[in-house]
PDB file of C-alpha atoms in Angstrom:
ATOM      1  CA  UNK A   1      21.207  14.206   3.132  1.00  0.00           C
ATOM      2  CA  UNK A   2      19.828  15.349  -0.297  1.00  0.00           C
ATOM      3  CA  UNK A   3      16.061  16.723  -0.005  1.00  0.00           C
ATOM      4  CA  UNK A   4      14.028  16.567  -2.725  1.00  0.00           C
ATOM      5  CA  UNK A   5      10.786  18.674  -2.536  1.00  0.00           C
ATOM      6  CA  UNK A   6       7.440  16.843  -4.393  1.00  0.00           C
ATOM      7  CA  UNK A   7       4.844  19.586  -5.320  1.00  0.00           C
ATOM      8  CA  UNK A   8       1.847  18.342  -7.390  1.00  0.00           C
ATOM      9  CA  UNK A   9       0.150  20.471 -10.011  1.00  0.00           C
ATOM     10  CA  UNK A  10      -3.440  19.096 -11.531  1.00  0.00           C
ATOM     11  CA  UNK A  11      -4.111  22.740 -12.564  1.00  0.00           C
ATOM     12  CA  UNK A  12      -2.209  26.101 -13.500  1.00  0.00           C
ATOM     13  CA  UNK A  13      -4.845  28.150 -11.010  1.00  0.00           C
ATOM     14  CA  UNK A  14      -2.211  28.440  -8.001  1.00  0.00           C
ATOM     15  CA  UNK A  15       0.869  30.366  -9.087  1.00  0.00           C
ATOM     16  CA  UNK A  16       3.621  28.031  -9.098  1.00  0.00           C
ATOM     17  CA  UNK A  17       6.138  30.331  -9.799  1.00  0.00           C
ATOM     18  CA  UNK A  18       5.595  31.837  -5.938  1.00  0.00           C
ATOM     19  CA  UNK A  19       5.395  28.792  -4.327  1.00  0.00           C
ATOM     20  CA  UNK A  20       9.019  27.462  -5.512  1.00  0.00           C
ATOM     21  CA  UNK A  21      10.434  31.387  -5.192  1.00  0.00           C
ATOM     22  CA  UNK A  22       9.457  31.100  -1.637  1.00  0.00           C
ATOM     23  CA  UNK A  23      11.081  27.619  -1.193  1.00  0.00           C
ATOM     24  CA  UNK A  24      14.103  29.181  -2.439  1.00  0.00           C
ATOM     25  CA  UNK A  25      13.467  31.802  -0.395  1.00  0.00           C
ATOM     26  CA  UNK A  26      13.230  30.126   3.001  1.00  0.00           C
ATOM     27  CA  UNK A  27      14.190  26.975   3.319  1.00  0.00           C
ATOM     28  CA  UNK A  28      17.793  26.440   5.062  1.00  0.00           C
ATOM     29  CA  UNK A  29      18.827  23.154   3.552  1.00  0.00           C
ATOM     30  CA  UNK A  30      19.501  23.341  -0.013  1.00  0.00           C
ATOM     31  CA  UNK A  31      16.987  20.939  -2.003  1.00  0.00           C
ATOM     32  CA  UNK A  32      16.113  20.036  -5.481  1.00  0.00           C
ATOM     33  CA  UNK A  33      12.480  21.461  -6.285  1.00  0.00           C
ATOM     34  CA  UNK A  34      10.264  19.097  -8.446  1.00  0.00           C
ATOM     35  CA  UNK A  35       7.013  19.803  -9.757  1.00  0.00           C
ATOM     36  CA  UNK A  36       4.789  16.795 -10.604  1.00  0.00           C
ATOM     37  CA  UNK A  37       2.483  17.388 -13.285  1.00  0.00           C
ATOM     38  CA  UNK A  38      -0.184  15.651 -12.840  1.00  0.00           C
ATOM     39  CA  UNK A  39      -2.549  17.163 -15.095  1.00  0.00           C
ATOM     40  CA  UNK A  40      -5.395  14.856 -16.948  1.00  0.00           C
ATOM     41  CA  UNK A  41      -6.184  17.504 -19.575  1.00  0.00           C
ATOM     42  CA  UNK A  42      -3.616  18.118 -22.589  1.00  0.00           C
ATOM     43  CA  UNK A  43      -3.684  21.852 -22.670  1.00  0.00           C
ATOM     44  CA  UNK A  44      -3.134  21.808 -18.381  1.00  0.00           C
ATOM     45  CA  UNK A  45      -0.578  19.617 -18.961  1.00  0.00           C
ATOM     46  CA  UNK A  46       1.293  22.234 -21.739  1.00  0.00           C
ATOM     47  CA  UNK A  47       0.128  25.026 -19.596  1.00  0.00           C
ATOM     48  CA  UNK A  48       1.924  23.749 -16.291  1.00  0.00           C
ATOM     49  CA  UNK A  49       5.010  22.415 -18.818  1.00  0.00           C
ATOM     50  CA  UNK A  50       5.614  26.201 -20.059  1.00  0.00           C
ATOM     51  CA  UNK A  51       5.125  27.329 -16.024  1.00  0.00           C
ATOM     52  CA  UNK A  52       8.196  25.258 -15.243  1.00  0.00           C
ATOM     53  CA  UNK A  53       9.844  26.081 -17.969  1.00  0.00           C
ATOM     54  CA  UNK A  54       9.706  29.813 -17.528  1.00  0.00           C
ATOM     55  CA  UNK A  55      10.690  29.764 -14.382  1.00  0.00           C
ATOM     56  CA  UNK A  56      13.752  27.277 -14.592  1.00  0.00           C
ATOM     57  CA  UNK A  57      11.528  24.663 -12.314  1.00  0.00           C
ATOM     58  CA  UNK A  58      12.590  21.256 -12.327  1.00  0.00           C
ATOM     59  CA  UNK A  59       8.873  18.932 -13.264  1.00  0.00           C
ATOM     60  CA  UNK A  60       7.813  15.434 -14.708  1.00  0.00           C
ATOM     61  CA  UNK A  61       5.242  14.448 -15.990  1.00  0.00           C
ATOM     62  CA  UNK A  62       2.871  11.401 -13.539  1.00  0.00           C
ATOM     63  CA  UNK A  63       1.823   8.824 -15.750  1.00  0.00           C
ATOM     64  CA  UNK A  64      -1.718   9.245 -16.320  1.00  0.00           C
ATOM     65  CA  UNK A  65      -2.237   5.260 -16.842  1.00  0.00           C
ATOM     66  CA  UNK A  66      -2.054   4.870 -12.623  1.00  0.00           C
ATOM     67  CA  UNK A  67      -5.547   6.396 -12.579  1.00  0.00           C
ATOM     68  CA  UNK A  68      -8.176   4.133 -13.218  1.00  0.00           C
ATOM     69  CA  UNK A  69     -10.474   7.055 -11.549  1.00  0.00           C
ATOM     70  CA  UNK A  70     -11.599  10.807 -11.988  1.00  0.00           C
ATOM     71  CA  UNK A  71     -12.133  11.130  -8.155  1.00  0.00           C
ATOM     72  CA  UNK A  72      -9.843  13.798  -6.981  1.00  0.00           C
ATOM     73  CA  UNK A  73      -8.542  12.198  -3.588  1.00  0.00           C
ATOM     74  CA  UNK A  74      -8.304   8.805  -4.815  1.00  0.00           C
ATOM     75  CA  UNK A  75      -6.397  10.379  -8.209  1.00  0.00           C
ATOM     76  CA  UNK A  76      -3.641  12.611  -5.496  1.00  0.00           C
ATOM     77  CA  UNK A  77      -3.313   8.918  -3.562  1.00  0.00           C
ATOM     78  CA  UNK A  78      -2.343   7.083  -6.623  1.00  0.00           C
ATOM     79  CA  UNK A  79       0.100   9.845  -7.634  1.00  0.00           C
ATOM     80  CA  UNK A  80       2.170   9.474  -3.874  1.00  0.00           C
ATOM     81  CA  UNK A  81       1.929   6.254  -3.879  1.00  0.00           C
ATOM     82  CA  UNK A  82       3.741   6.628  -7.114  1.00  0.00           C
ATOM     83  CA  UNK A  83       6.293   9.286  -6.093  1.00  0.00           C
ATOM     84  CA  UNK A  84       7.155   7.040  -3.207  1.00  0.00           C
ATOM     85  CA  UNK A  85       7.088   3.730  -4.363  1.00  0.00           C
ATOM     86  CA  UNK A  86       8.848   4.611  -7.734  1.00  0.00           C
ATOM     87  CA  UNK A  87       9.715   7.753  -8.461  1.00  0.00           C
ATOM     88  CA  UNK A  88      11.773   8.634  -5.439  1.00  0.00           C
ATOM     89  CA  UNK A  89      13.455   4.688  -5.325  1.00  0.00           C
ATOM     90  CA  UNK A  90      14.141   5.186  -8.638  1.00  0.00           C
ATOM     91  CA  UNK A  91      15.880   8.296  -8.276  1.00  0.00           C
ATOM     92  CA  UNK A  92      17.748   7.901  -5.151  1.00  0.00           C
ATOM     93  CA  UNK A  93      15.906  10.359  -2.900  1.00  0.00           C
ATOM     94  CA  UNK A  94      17.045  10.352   0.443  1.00  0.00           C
ATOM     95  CA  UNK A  95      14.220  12.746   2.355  1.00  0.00           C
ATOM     96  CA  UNK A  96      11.483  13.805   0.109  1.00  0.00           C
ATOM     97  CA  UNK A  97       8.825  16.483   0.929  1.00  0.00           C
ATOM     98  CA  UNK A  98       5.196  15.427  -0.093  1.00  0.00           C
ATOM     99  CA  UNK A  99       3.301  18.954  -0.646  1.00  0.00           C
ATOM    100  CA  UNK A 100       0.092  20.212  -2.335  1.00  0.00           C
ATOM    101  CA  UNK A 101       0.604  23.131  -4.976  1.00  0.00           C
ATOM    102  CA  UNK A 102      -0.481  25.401  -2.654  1.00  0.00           C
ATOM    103  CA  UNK A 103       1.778  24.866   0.189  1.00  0.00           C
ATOM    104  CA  UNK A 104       4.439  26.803   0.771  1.00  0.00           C
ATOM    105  CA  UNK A 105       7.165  28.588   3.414  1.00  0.00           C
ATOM    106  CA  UNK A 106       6.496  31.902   4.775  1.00  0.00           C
ATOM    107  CA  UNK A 107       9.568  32.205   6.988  1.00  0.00           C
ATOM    108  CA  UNK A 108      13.315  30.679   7.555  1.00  0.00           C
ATOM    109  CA  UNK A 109      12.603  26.939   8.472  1.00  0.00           C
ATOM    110  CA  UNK A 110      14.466  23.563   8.271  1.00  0.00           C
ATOM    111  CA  UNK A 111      12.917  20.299   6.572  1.00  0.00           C
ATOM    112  CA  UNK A 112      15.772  18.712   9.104  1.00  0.00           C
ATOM    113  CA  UNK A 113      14.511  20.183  12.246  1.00  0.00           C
ATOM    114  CA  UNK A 114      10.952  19.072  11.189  1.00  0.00           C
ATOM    115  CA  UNK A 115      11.408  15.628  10.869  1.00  0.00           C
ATOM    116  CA  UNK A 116      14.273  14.540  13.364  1.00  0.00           C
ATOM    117  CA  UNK A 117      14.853  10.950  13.350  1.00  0.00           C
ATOM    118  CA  UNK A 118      11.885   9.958  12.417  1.00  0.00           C
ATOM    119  CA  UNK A 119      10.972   7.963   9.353  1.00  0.00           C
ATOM    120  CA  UNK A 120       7.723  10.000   8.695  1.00  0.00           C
ATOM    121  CA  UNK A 121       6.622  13.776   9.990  1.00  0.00           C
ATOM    122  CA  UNK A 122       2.999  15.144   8.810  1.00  0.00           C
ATOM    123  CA  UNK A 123       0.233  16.460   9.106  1.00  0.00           C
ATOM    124  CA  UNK A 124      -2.711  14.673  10.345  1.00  0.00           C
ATOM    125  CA  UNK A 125      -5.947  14.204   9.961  1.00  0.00           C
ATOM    126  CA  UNK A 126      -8.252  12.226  12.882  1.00  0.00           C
ATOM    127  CA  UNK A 127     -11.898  10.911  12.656  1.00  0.00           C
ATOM    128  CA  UNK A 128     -13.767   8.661  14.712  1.00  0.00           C
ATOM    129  CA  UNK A 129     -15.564   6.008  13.324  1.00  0.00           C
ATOM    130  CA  UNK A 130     -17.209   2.965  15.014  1.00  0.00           C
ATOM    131  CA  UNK A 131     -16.288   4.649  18.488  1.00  0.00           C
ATOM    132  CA  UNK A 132     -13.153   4.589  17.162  1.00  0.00           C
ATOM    133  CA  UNK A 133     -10.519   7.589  17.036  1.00  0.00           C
ATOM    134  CA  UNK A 134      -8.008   6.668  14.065  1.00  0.00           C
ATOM    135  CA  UNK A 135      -5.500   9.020  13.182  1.00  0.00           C
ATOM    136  CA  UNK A 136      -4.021   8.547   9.653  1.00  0.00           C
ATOM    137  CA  UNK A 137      -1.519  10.990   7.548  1.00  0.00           C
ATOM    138  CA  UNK A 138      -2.947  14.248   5.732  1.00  0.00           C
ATOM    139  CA  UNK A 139      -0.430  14.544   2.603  1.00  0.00           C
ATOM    140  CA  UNK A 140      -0.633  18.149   2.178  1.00  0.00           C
ATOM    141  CA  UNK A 141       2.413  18.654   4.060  1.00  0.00           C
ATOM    142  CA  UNK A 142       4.467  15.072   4.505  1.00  0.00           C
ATOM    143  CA  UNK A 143       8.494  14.489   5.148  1.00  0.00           C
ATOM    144  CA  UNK A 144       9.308  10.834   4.467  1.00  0.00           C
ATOM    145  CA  UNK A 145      13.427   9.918   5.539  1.00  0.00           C
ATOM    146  CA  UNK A 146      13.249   7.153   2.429  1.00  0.00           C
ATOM    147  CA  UNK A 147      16.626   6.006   4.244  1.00  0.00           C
ATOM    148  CA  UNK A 148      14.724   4.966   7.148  1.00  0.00           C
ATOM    149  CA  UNK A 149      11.681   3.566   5.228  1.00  0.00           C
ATOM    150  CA  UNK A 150      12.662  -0.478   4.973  1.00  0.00           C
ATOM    151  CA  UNK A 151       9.379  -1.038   3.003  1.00  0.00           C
ATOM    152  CA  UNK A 152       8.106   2.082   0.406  1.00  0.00           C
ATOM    153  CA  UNK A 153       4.953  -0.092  -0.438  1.00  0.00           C
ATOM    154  CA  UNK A 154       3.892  -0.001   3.335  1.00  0.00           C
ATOM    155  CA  UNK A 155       3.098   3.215   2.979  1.00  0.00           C
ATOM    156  CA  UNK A 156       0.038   3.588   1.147  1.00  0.00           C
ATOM    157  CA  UNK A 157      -1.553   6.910   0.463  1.00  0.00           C
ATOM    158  CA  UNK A 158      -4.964   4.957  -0.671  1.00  0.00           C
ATOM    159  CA  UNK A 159      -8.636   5.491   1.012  1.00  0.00           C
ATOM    160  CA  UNK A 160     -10.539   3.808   2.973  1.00  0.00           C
ATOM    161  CA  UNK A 161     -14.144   3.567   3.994  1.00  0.00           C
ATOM    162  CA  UNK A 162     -15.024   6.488   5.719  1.00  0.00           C
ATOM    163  CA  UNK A 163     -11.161   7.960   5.263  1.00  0.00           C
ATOM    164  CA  UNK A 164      -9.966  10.217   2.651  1.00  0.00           C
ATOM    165  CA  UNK A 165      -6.493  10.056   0.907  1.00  0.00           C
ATOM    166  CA  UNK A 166      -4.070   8.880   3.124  1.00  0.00           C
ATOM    167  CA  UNK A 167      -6.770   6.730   5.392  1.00  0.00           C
ATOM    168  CA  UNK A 168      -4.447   3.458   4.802  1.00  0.00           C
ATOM    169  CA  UNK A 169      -1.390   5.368   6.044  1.00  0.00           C
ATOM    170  CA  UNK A 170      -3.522   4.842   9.746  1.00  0.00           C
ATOM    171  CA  UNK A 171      -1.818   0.812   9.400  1.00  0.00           C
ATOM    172  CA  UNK A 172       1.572   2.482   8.846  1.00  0.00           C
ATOM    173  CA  UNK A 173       1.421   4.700  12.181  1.00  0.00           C
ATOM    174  CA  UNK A 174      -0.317   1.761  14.084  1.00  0.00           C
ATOM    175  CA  UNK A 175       3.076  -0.535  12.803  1.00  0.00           C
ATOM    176  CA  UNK A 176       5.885   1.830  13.530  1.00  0.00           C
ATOM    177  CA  UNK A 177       7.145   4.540  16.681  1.00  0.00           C
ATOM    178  CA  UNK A 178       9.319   7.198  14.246  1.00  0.00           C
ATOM    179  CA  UNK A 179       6.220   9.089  13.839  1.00  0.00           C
ATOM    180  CA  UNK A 180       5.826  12.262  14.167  1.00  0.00           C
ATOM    181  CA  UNK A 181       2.519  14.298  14.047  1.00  0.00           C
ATOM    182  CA  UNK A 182       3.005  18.273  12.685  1.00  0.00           C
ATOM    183  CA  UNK A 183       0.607  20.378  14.311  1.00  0.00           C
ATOM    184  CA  UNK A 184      -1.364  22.935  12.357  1.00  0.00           C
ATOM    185  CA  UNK A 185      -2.908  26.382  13.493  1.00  0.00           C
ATOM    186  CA  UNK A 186      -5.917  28.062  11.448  1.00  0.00           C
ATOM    187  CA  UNK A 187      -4.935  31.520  10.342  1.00  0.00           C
ATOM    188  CA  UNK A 188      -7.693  32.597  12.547  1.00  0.00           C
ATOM    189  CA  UNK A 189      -5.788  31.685  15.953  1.00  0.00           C
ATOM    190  CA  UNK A 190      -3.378  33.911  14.250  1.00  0.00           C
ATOM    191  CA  UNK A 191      -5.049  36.511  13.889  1.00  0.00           C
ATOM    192  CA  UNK A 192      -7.122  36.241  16.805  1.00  0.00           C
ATOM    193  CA  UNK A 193      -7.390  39.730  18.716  1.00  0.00           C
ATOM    194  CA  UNK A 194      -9.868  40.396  21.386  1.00  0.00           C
ATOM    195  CA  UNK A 195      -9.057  44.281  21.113  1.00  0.00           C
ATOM    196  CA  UNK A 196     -11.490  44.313  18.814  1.00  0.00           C
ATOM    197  CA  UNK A 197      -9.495  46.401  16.344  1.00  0.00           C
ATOM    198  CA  UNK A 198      -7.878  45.621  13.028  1.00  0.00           C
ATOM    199  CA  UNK A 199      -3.854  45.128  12.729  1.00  0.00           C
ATOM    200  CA  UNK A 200      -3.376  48.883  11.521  1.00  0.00           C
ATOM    201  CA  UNK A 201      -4.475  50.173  15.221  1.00  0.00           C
ATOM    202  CA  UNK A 202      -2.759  48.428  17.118  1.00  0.00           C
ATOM    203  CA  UNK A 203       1.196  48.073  18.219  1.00  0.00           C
ATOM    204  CA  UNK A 204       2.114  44.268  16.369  1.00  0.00           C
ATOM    205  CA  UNK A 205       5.053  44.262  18.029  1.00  0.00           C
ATOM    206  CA  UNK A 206       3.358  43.837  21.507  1.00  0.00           C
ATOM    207  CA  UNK A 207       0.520  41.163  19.568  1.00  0.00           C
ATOM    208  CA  UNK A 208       3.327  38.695  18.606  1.00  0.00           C
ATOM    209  CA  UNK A 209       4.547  39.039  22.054  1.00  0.00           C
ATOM    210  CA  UNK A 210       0.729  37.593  23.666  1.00  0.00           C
ATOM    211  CA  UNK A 211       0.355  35.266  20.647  1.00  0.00           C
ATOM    212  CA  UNK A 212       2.503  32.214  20.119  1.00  0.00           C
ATOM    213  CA  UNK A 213       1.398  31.436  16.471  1.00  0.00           C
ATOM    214  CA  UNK A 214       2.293  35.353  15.788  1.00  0.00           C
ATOM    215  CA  UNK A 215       5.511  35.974  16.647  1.00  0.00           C
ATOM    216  CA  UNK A 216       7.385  34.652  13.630  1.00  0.00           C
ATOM    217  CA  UNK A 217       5.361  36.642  11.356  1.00  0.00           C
ATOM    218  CA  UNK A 218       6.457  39.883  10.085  1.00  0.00           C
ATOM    219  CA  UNK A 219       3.841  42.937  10.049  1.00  0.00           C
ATOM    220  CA  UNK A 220       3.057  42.277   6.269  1.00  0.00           C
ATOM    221  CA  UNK A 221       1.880  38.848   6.853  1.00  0.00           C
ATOM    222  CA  UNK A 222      -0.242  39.551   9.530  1.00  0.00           C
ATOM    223  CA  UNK A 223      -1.910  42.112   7.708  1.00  0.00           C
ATOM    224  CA  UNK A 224      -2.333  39.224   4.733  1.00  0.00           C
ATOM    225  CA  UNK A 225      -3.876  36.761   7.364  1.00  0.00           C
ATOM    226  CA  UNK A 226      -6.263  39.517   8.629  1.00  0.00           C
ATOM    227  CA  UNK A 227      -7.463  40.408   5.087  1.00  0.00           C
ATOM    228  CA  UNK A 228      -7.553  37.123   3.993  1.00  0.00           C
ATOM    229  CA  UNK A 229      -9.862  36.150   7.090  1.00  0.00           C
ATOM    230  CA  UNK A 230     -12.374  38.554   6.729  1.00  0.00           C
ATOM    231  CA  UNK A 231     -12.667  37.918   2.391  1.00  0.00           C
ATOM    232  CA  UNK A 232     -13.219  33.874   3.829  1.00  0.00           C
ATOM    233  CA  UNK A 233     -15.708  34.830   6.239  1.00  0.00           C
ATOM    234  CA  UNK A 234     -17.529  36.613   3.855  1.00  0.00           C
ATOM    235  CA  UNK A 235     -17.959  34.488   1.645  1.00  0.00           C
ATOM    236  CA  UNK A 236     -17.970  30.753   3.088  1.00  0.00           C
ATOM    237  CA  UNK A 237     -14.076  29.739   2.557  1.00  0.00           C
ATOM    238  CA  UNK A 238     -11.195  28.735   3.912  1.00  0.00           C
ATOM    239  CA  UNK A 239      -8.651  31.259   5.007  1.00  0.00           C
ATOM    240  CA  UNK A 240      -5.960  28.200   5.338  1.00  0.00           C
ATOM    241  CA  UNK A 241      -3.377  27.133   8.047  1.00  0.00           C
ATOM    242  CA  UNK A 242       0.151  27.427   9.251  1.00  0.00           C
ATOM    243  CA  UNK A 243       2.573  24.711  10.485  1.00  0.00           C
ATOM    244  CA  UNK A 244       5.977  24.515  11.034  1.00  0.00           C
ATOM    245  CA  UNK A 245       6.656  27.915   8.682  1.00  0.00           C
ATOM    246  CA  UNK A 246       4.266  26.475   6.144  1.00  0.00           C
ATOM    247  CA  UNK A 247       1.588  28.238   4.723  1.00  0.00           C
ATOM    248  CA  UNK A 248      -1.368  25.636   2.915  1.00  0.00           C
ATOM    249  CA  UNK A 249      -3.503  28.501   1.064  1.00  0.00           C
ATOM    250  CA  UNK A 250      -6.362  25.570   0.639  1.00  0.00           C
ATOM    251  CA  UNK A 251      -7.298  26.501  -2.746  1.00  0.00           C
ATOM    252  CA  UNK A 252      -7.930  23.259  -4.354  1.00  0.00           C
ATOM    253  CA  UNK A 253     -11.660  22.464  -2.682  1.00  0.00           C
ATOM    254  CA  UNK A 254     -12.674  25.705  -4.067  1.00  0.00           C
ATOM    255  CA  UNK A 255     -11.859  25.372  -7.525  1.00  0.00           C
ATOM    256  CA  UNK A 256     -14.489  22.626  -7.788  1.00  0.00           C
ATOM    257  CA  UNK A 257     -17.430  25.279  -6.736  1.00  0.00           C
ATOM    258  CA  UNK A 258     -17.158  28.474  -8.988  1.00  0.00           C
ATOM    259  CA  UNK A 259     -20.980  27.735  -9.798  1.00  0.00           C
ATOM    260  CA  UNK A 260     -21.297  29.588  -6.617  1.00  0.00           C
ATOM    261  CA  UNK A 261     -21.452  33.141  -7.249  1.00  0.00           C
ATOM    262  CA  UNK A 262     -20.225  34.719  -3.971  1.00  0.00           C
ATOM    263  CA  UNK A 263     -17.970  31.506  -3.790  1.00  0.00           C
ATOM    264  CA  UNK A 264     -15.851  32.637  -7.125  1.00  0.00           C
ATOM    265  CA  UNK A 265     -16.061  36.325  -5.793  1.00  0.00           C
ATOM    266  CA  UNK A 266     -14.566  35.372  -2.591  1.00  0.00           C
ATOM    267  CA  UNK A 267     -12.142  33.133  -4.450  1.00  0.00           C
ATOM    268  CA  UNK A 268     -11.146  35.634  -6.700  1.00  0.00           C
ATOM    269  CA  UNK A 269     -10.701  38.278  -3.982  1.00  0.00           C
ATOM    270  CA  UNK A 270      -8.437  36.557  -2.056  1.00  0.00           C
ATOM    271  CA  UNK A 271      -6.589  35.294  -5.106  1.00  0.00           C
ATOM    272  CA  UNK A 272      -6.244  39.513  -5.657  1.00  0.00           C
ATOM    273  CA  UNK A 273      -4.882  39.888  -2.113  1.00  0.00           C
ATOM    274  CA  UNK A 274      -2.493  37.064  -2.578  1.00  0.00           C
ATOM    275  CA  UNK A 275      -0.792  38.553  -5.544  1.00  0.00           C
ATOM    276  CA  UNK A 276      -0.421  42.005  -4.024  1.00  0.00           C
ATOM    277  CA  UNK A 277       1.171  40.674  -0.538  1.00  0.00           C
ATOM    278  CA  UNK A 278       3.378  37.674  -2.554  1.00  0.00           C
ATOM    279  CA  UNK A 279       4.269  38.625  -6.020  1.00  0.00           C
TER     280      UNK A 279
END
């Protein structure tokens, strides 16, 4: 079945070019690669235009007249909504990948093997509310078999009280059994090493071998994850997680706090470390 990889761009801050070099890269199936632009500003919008044009990336444009908002989560939930329910229909998409920018593969992996027969495989987010433990889909890393998917407009990426984007997608997992829920690690449980000493003193070969989330990364990531760790602990971020061969950076929260001095030091610091280890 054709896969067709969504990636969603409201800025030019990530390096796109990476992320779709290391789709190419690493993913076993061959896919089409789609960048949505979904940027509010003119100048993004150019910006991102001549980004996928550079680089021979496949993009369109999100009509900006399905946001009747400025809020950030409830903007990305109107844009699925619109990649399912239209854009993929429209364009006869048989498995389509829902990812933010800044997600990515970091070793061999198969969309197929991810998602089985099911209709739906993400990631998930859970929150109790009213004693209540709801799980509903996290769209930074969704598979969606739109064979299997009778109804598009039952799955609906939209908030609700006390949920973020994806909240009404709980309805959708409550309603049908071809779910499947992709587990995500924290780069620190990767990196995790009660030695007490840094990756270049010790023998990685024998780490991978004690640490599950380890072993499919070569010695060049782990030294990434390490570096990357300690810049995030420094200064208040997120170093990011791994699932299935993914990578999700988690960039996008910390774009909207640069007033923060160590914040945009951190930020830029890993952003430093990133190039060196990726480009």
């Amino acid at each position: 079945m054709k896969i067709s990889i969504f990636s969603f761009a409201v800025n030019d801050l990530f390096p796109l070019d990476i992320v779709h070099r290391q789709f190419t890269k690493y993913i076993e199936e061959d896919f089409d690669f789609i960048l949505f632009n979904d940027a509010f500003d003119s100048q993004m919008e150019q910006n991102i235009n001549t980004i996928a044009q550079y680089n021979k990336i496949n993009y369109v444009r999100v009509p900006q007249n399905i946001h009747s908002s400025r809020n950030p989560s409830i903007e990305y939930a109107n844009t699925l909504n619109w990649a399912v329910q239209d854009y993929a229909i429209n364009n006869g998409c048989d498995i389509i990948v829902l990812m933010h920018c800044d997600v990515f593969p970091i070793y061999k992996t198969s969309i197929l093997n991810i998602i089985e027969d099911n209709i739906v495989a993400s990631t998930i987010e859970s929150k109790v509310l009213a004693d209540e433990t709801i799980h509903y889909f996290y769209p930074a890393f969704t598979i969606i078999n739109m064979k299997l998917l009778k109804n598009a407009n039952e799955l609906d990426f939209g908030l609700e009280a006390g949920l973020d984007c994806g909240g009404k997608t709980k309805e959708f997992i409550k309603n049908n059994k071809l779910v499947k829920f992709i587990g995500s690690h924290q780069t620190s449980n990767i990196v995790s090493n009660s030695t007490g000493k840094s990756f270049s003193e010790i023998d990685l070969h024998v780490y991978r071998s004690t640490n599950q989330h380890a072993r499919l990364l070569n010695d060049s990531l782990l030294h990434f994850f390490e570096t990357n760790l300690n810049i995030c602990k420094d200064h208040s971020l997120s170093a990011g997680w791994v699932a299935e061969g993914f990578y999700h950076y988690i960039a996008g929260s910390q774009w909207n706090a640069s007033e923060r001095t160590s914040f945009a030091e951190g930020h830029k610091k890993r952003m430093e470390l990133f190039l060196k280890y990726f480009y």
